[in-house]
């Protein structure tokens, strides 16, 4: 089973307007920030048409990978979603 197929089993409650991860405004992404486009298992990070990295947190599984890579360098700000929001894992 592919990771992408398993991700579709999860459910999310989106906290509209209160993204739990923010990307610091930048003109050129740092190597750490750029790597997130490839390492995020939920493909939340994308390069836009003008070369900046953007995030859509709706499908985030809160794995913390991007936090470990890019929060120490100040490229992102990472917080857990508010209670009741975020990913709901469904097993089986
Ligand atoms: Fe992607 Fe994990 Fe970061 Fe969420 S916490 S945006 S799933 S790398």
PDB file of C-alpha atoms and ligand atoms in Angstrom:
ATOM      1  CA  UNK A   1       0.000   0.000   0.000  1.00  0.00           C
ATOM      2  CA  UNK A   2       1.366   3.417  -0.920  1.00  0.00           C
ATOM      3  CA  UNK A   3       1.702   6.144   1.725  1.00  0.00           C
ATOM      4  CA  UNK A   4      -0.590   8.369  -0.345  1.00  0.00           C
ATOM      5  CA  UNK A   5      -3.323   5.718  -0.246  1.00  0.00           C
ATOM      6  CA  UNK A   6      -3.078   5.440   3.544  1.00  0.00           C
ATOM      7  CA  UNK A   7      -3.164   9.230   3.938  1.00  0.00           C
ATOM      8  CA  UNK A   8      -6.589   9.283   2.343  1.00  0.00           C
ATOM      9  CA  UNK A   9      -7.882   7.315   5.340  1.00  0.00           C
ATOM     10  CA  UNK A  10      -7.163  10.223   7.687  1.00  0.00           C
ATOM     11  CA  UNK A  11      -9.697  12.906   8.474  1.00  0.00           C
ATOM     12  CA  UNK A  12      -8.972  16.532   9.264  1.00  0.00           C
ATOM     13  CA  UNK A  13     -10.778  19.293  11.014  1.00  0.00           C
ATOM     14  CA  UNK A  14      -9.374  22.464   9.499  1.00  0.00           C
ATOM     15  CA  UNK A  15      -9.036  25.463  11.808  1.00  0.00           C
ATOM     16  CA  UNK A  16      -9.849  28.006   9.118  1.00  0.00           C
ATOM     17  CA  UNK A  17      -7.657  31.086   9.187  1.00  0.00           C
ATOM     18  CA  UNK A  18      -5.388  29.694  11.958  1.00  0.00           C
ATOM     19  CA  UNK A  19      -2.756  27.611  10.206  1.00  0.00           C
ATOM     20  CA  UNK A  20      -0.622  25.790  12.787  1.00  0.00           C
ATOM     21  CA  UNK A  21       2.493  26.061  10.615  1.00  0.00           C
ATOM     22  CA  UNK A  22       3.667  29.292   9.012  1.00  0.00           C
ATOM     23  CA  UNK A  23       6.458  29.803   6.500  1.00  0.00           C
ATOM     24  CA  UNK A  24       8.603  32.872   7.128  1.00  0.00           C
ATOM     25  CA  UNK A  25       8.326  35.339   4.239  1.00  0.00           C
ATOM     26  CA  UNK A  26      11.344  34.967   1.947  1.00  0.00           C
ATOM     27  CA  UNK A  27      12.514  35.788  -1.544  1.00  0.00           C
ATOM     28  CA  UNK A  28      14.736  32.740  -2.007  1.00  0.00           C
ATOM     29  CA  UNK A  29      14.154  29.617   0.109  1.00  0.00           C
ATOM     30  CA  UNK A  30      16.979  28.326   2.299  1.00  0.00           C
ATOM     31  CA  UNK A  31      18.181  24.756   1.659  1.00  0.00           C
ATOM     32  CA  UNK A  32      16.246  23.606   4.728  1.00  0.00           C
ATOM     33  CA  UNK A  33      13.029  25.198   3.544  1.00  0.00           C
ATOM     34  CA  UNK A  34      13.498  23.940   0.017  1.00  0.00           C
ATOM     35  CA  UNK A  35      13.954  20.369   1.246  1.00  0.00           C
ATOM     36  CA  UNK A  36      10.477  20.377   2.779  1.00  0.00           C
ATOM     37  CA  UNK A  37       8.931  20.240  -0.680  1.00  0.00           C
ATOM     38  CA  UNK A  38      10.319  16.708  -0.963  1.00  0.00           C
ATOM     39  CA  UNK A  39      10.345  15.405   2.601  1.00  0.00           C
ATOM     40  CA  UNK A  40       6.841  16.219   3.840  1.00  0.00           C
ATOM     41  CA  UNK A  41       4.928  12.920   3.631  1.00  0.00           C
ATOM     42  CA  UNK A  42       1.643  14.738   3.106  1.00  0.00           C
ATOM     43  CA  UNK A  43       3.034  17.040   0.390  1.00  0.00           C
ATOM     44  CA  UNK A  44       1.959  20.158   2.276  1.00  0.00           C
ATOM     45  CA  UNK A  45       4.856  22.241   0.933  1.00  0.00           C
ATOM     46  CA  UNK A  46       4.978  23.464  -2.646  1.00  0.00           C
ATOM     47  CA  UNK A  47       7.129  25.803  -4.673  1.00  0.00           C
ATOM     48  CA  UNK A  48       5.037  28.583  -6.181  1.00  0.00           C
ATOM     49  CA  UNK A  49       5.508  30.099  -9.612  1.00  0.00           C
ATOM     50  CA  UNK A  50       7.776  32.872  -8.288  1.00  0.00           C
ATOM     51  CA  UNK A  51      10.162  30.541  -6.448  1.00  0.00           C
ATOM     52  CA  UNK A  52       8.910  30.760  -2.872  1.00  0.00           C
ATOM     53  CA  UNK A  53       7.925  27.775  -0.754  1.00  0.00           C
ATOM     54  CA  UNK A  54       4.310  27.812   0.428  1.00  0.00           C
ATOM     55  CA  UNK A  55       2.429  25.558   2.803  1.00  0.00           C
ATOM     56  CA  UNK A  56      -1.122  24.284   2.879  1.00  0.00           C
ATOM     57  CA  UNK A  57      -1.562  22.722   6.298  1.00  0.00           C
ATOM     58  CA  UNK A  58      -4.937  21.068   5.715  1.00  0.00           C
ATOM     59  CA  UNK A  59      -3.464  17.584   5.185  1.00  0.00           C
ATOM     60  CA  UNK A  60      -0.671  17.806   7.768  1.00  0.00           C
ATOM     61  CA  UNK A  61      -0.283  14.608   9.802  1.00  0.00           C
ATOM     62  CA  UNK A  62       1.713  16.430  12.521  1.00  0.00           C
ATOM     63  CA  UNK A  63       4.726  14.178  12.049  1.00  0.00           C
ATOM     64  CA  UNK A  64       7.134  16.969  13.038  1.00  0.00           C
ATOM     65  CA  UNK A  65       9.612  16.374  10.209  1.00  0.00           C
ATOM     66  CA  UNK A  66       9.479  19.948   8.967  1.00  0.00           C
ATOM     67  CA  UNK A  67       9.738  21.211  12.534  1.00  0.00           C
ATOM     68  CA  UNK A  68      13.019  19.360  13.054  1.00  0.00           C
ATOM     69  CA  UNK A  69      14.449  20.493   9.722  1.00  0.00           C
ATOM     70  CA  UNK A  70      13.352  24.102   9.390  1.00  0.00           C
ATOM     71  CA  UNK A  71      12.226  25.529  12.709  1.00  0.00           C
ATOM     72  CA  UNK A  72      15.761  25.845  14.184  1.00  0.00           C
ATOM     73  CA  UNK A  73      16.785  27.927  11.161  1.00  0.00           C
ATOM     74  CA  UNK A  74      13.746  30.161  11.611  1.00  0.00           C
ATOM     75  CA  UNK A  75      12.269  29.222   8.239  1.00  0.00           C
ATOM     76  CA  UNK A  76       8.986  28.071   9.720  1.00  0.00           C
ATOM     77  CA  UNK A  77       6.947  28.560  12.875  1.00  0.00           C
ATOM     78  CA  UNK A  78       5.351  25.338  14.091  1.00  0.00           C
ATOM     79  CA  UNK A  79       2.641  24.878  16.705  1.00  0.00           C
ATOM     80  CA  UNK A  80       0.228  22.063  17.380  1.00  0.00           C
ATOM     81  CA  UNK A  81      -3.307  22.781  16.177  1.00  0.00           C
ATOM     82  CA  UNK A  82      -5.798  23.952  18.773  1.00  0.00           C
ATOM     83  CA  UNK A  83      -7.620  21.229  20.660  1.00  0.00           C
ATOM     84  CA  UNK A  84     -10.164  19.441  18.512  1.00  0.00           C
ATOM     85  CA  UNK A  85      -8.562  20.548  15.237  1.00  0.00           C
ATOM     86  CA  UNK A  86      -6.031  18.895  12.972  1.00  0.00           C
ATOM     87  CA  UNK A  87      -5.597  15.303  11.939  1.00  0.00           C
ATOM     88  CA  UNK A  88      -7.779  12.434  13.113  1.00  0.00           C
ATOM     89  CA  UNK A  89      -6.009   9.156  12.509  1.00  0.00           C
ATOM     90  CA  UNK A  90      -8.142   6.215  11.502  1.00  0.00           C
ATOM     91  CA  UNK A  91      -6.591   2.810  11.950  1.00  0.00           C
ATOM     92  CA  UNK A  92      -7.426  -0.430  10.199  1.00  0.00           C
TER      93      UNK A  92
HETATM   94 FE1  LIG B   1       4.380  17.758   6.540  1.00  0.00          FE
HETATM   95 FE2  LIG B   1       4.895  16.493   8.825  1.00  0.00          FE
HETATM   96 FE3  LIG B   1       5.438  19.102   8.564  1.00  0.00          FE
HETATM   97 FE4  LIG B   1       2.911  18.290   8.709  1.00  0.00          FE
HETATM   98  S1  LIG B   1       4.456  18.139  10.349  1.00  0.00           S
HETATM   99  S2  LIG B   1       3.709  19.781   7.254  1.00  0.00           S
HETATM  100  S3  LIG B   1       3.011  16.320   7.613  1.00  0.00           S
HETATM  101  S4  LIG B   1       6.410  17.420   7.425  1.00  0.00           S
END
